[in-house]
mmCIF file of N, CA and C in Angstrom:
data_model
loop_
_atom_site.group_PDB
_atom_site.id
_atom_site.type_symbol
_atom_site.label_atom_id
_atom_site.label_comp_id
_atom_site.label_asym_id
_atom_site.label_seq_id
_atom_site.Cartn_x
_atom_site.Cartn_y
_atom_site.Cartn_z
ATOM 1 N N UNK W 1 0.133 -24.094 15.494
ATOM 2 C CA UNK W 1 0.279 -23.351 16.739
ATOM 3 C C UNK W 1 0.288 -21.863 16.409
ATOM 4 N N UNK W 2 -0.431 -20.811 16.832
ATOM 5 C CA UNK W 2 -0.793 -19.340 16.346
ATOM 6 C C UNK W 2 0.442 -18.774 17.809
ATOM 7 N N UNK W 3 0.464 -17.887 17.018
ATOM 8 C CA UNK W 3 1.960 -16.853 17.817
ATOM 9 C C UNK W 3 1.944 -16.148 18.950
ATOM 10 N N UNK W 4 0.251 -16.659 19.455
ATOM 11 C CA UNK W 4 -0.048 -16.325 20.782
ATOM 12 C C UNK W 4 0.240 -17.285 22.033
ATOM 13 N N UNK W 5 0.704 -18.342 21.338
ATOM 14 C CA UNK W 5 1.104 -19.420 22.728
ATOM 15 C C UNK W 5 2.528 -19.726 22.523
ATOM 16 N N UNK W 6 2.953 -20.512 23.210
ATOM 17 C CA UNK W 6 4.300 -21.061 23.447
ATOM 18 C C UNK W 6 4.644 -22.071 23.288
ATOM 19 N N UNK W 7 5.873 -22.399 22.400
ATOM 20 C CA UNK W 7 5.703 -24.168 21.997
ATOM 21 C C UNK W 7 6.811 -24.214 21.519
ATOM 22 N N UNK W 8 7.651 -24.898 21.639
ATOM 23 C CA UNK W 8 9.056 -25.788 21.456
ATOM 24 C C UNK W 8 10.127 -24.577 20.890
ATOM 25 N N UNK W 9 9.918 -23.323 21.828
ATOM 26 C CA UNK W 9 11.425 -22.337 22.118
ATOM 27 C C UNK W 9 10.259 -21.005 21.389
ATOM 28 N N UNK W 10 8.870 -21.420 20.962
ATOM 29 C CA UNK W 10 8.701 -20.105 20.449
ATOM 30 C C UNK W 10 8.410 -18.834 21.292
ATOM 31 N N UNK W 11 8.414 -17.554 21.084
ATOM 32 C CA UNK W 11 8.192 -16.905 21.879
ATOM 33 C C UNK W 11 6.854 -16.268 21.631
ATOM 34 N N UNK W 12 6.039 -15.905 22.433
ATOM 35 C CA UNK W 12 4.854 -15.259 22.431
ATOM 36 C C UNK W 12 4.821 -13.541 22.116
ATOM 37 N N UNK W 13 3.940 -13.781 20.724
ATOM 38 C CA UNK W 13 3.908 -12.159 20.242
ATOM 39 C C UNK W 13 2.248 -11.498 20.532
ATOM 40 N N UNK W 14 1.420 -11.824 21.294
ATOM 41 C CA UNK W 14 0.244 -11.481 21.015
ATOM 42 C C UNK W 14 -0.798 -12.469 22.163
ATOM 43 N N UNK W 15 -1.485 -11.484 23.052
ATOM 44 C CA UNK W 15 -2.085 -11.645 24.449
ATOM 45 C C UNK W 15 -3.094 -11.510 24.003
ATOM 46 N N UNK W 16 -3.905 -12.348 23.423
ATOM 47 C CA UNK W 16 -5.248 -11.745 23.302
ATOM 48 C C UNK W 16 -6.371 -12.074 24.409
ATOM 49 N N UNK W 17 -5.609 -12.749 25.909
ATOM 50 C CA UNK W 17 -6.488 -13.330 27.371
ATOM 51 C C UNK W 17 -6.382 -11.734 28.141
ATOM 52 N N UNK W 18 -5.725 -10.669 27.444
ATOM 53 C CA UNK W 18 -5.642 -9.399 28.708
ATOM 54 C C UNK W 18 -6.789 -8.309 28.131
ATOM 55 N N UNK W 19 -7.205 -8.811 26.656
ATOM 56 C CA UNK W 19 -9.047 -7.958 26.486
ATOM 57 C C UNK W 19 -9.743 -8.156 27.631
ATOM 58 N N UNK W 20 -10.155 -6.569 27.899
ATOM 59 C CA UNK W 20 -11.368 -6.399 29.263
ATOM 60 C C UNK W 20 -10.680 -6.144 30.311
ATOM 61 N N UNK W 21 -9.366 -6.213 30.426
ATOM 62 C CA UNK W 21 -8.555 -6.126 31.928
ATOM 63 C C UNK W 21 -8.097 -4.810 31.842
ATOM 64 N N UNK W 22 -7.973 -4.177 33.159
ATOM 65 C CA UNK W 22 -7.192 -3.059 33.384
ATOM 66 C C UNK W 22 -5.483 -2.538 32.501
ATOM 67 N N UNK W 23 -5.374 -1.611 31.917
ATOM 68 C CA UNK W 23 -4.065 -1.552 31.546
ATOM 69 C C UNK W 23 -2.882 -2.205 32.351
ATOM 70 N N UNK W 24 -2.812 -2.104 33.603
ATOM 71 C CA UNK W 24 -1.801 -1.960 34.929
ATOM 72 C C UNK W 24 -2.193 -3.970 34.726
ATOM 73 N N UNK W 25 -3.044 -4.594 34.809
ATOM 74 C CA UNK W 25 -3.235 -5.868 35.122
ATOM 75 C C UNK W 25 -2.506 -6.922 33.011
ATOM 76 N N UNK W 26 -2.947 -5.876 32.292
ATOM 77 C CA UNK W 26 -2.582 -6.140 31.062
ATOM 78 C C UNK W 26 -1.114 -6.383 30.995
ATOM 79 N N UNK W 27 -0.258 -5.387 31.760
ATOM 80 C CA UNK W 27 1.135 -4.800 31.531
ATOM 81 C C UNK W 27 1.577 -6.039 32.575
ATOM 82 N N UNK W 28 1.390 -6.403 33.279
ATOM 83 C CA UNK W 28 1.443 -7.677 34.340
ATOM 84 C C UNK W 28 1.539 -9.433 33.468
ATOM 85 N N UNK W 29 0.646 -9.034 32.999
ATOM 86 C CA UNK W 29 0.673 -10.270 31.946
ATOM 87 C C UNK W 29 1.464 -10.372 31.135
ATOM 88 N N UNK W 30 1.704 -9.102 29.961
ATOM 89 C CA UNK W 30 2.327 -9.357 29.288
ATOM 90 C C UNK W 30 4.165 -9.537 29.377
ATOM 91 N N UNK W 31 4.462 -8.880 30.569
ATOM 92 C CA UNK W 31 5.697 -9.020 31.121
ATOM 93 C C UNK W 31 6.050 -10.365 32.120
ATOM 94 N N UNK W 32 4.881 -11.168 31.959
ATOM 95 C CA UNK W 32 5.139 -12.122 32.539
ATOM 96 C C UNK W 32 5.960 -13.545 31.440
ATOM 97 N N UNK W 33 5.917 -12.975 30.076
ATOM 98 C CA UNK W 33 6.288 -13.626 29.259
ATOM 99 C C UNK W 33 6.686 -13.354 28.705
ATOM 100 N N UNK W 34 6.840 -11.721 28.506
ATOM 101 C CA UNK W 34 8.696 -10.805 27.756
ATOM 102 C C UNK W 34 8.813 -10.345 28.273
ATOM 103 N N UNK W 35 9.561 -10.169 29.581
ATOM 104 C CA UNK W 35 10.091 -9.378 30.239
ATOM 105 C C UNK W 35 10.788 -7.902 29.706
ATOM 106 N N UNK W 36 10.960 -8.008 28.569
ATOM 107 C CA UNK W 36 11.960 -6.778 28.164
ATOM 108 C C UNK W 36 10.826 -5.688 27.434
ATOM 109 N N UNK W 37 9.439 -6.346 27.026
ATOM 110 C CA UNK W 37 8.863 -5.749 26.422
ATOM 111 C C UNK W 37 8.695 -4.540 26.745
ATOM 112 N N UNK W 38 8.671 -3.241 26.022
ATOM 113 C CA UNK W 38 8.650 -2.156 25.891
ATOM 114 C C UNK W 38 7.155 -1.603 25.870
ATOM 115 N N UNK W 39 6.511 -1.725 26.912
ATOM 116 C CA UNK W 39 4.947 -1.574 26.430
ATOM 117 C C UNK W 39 4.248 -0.116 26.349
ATOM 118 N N UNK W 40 3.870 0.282 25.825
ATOM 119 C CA UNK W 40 3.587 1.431 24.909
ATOM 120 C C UNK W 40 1.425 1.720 25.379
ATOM 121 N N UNK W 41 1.164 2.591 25.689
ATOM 122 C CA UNK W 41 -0.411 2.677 25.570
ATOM 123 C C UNK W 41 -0.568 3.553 25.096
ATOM 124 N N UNK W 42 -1.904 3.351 24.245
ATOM 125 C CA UNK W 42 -2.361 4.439 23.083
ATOM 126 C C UNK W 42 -3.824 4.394 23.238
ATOM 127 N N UNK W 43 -4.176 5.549 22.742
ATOM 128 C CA UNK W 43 -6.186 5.474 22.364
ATOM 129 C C UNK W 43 -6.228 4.880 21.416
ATOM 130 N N UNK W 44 -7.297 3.907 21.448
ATOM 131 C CA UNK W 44 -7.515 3.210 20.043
ATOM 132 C C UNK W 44 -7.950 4.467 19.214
ATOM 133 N N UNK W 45 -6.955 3.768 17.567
ATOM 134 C CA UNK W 45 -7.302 4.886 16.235
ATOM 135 C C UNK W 45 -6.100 5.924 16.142
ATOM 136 N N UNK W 46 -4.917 5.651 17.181
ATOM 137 C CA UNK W 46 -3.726 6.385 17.280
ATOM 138 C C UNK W 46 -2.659 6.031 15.927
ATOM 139 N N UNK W 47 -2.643 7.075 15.180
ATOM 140 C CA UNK W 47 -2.099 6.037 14.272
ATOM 141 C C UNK W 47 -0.839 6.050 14.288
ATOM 142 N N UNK W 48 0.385 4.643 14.012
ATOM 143 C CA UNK W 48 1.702 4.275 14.586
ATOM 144 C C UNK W 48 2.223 3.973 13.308
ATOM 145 N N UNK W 49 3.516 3.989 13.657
ATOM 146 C CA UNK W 49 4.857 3.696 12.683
ATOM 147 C C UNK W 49 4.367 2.457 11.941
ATOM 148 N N UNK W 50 4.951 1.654 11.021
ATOM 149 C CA UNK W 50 4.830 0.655 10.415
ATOM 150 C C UNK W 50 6.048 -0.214 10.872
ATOM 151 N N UNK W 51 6.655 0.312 11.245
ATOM 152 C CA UNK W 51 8.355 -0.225 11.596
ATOM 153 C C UNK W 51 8.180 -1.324 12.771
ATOM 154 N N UNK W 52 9.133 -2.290 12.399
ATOM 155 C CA UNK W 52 8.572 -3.747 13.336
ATOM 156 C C UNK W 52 9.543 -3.389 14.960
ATOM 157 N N UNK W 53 9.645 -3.676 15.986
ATOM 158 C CA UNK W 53 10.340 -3.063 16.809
ATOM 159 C C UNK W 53 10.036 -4.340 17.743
ATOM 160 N N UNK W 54 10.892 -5.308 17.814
ATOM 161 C CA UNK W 54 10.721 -6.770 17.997
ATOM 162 C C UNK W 54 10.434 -6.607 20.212
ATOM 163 N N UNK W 55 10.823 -6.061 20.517
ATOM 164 C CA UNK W 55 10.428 -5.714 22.292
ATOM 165 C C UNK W 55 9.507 -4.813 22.466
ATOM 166 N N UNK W 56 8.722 -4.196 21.323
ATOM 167 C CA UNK W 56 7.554 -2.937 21.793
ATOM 168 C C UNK W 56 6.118 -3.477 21.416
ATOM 169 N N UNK W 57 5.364 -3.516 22.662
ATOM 170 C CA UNK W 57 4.236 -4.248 22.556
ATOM 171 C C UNK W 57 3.301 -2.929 22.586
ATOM 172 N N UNK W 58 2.009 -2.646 21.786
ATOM 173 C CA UNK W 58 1.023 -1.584 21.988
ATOM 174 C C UNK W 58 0.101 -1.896 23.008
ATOM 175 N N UNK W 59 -0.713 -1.588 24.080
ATOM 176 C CA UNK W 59 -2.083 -1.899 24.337
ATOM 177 C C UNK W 59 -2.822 -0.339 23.820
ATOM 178 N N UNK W 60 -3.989 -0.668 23.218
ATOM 179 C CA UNK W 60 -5.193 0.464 22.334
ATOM 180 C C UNK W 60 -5.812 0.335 23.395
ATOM 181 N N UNK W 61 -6.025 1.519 24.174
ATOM 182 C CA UNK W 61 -7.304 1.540 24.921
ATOM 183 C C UNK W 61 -8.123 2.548 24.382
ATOM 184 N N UNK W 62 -9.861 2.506 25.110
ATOM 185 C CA UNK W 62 -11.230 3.149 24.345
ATOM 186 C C UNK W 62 -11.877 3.568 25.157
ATOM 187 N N UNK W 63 -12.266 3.057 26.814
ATOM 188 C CA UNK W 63 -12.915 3.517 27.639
ATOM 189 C C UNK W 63 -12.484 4.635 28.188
ATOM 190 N N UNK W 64 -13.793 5.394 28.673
ATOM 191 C CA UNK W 64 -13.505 6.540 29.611
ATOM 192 C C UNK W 64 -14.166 5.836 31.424
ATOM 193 N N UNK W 65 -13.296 5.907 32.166
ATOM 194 C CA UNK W 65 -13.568 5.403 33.270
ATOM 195 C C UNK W 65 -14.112 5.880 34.313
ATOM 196 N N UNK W 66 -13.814 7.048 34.037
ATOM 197 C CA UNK W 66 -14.293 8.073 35.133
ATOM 198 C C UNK W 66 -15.134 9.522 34.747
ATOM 199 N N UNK W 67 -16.129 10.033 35.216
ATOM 200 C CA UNK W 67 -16.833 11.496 34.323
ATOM 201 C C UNK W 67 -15.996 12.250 34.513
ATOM 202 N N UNK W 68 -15.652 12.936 33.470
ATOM 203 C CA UNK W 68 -15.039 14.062 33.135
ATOM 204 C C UNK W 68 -15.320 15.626 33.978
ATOM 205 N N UNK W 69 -14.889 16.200 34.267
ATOM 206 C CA UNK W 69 -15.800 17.518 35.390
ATOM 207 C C UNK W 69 -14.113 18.668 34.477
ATOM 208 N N UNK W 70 -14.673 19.488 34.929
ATOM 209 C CA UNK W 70 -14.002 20.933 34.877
ATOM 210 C C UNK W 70 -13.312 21.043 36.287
ATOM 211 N N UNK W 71 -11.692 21.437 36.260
ATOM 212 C CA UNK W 71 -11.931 21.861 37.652
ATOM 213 C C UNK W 71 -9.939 21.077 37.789
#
């Protein structure tokens, strides 16, 4: 059983069904199964602590969604 599902008291460390979804729809999911999680967004290539922090989940985002303008 991999540490992305749930099975006899384990808890789920790793969403890999919220690739391609909106941050806001990501953060939905993943609090649907740790509630306490601490969720954190970054640009992918941000580089982070090494330190394990058992309630802080990352999402890496890469897209630009909207054109950029001056103004």
């Amino acid at each position: 059983m991999s540490s992305s599902t749930m099975a006899g008291g384990t808890e789920k460390t790793s969403w890999p069904e919220v690739v391609g979804l909106s941050v806001e729809k990501a953060k939905k999911t993943i609090l649907k199964d740790k509630p306490d999680a601490d969720i954190i967004v970054l640009p992918v290539g941000t580089p982070v602590p090494k330190d394990f922090q058992p309630n802080r989940v990352r999402i890496f985002v890469d897209i630009v969604v909207e054109t950029p303008h001056v103004g």
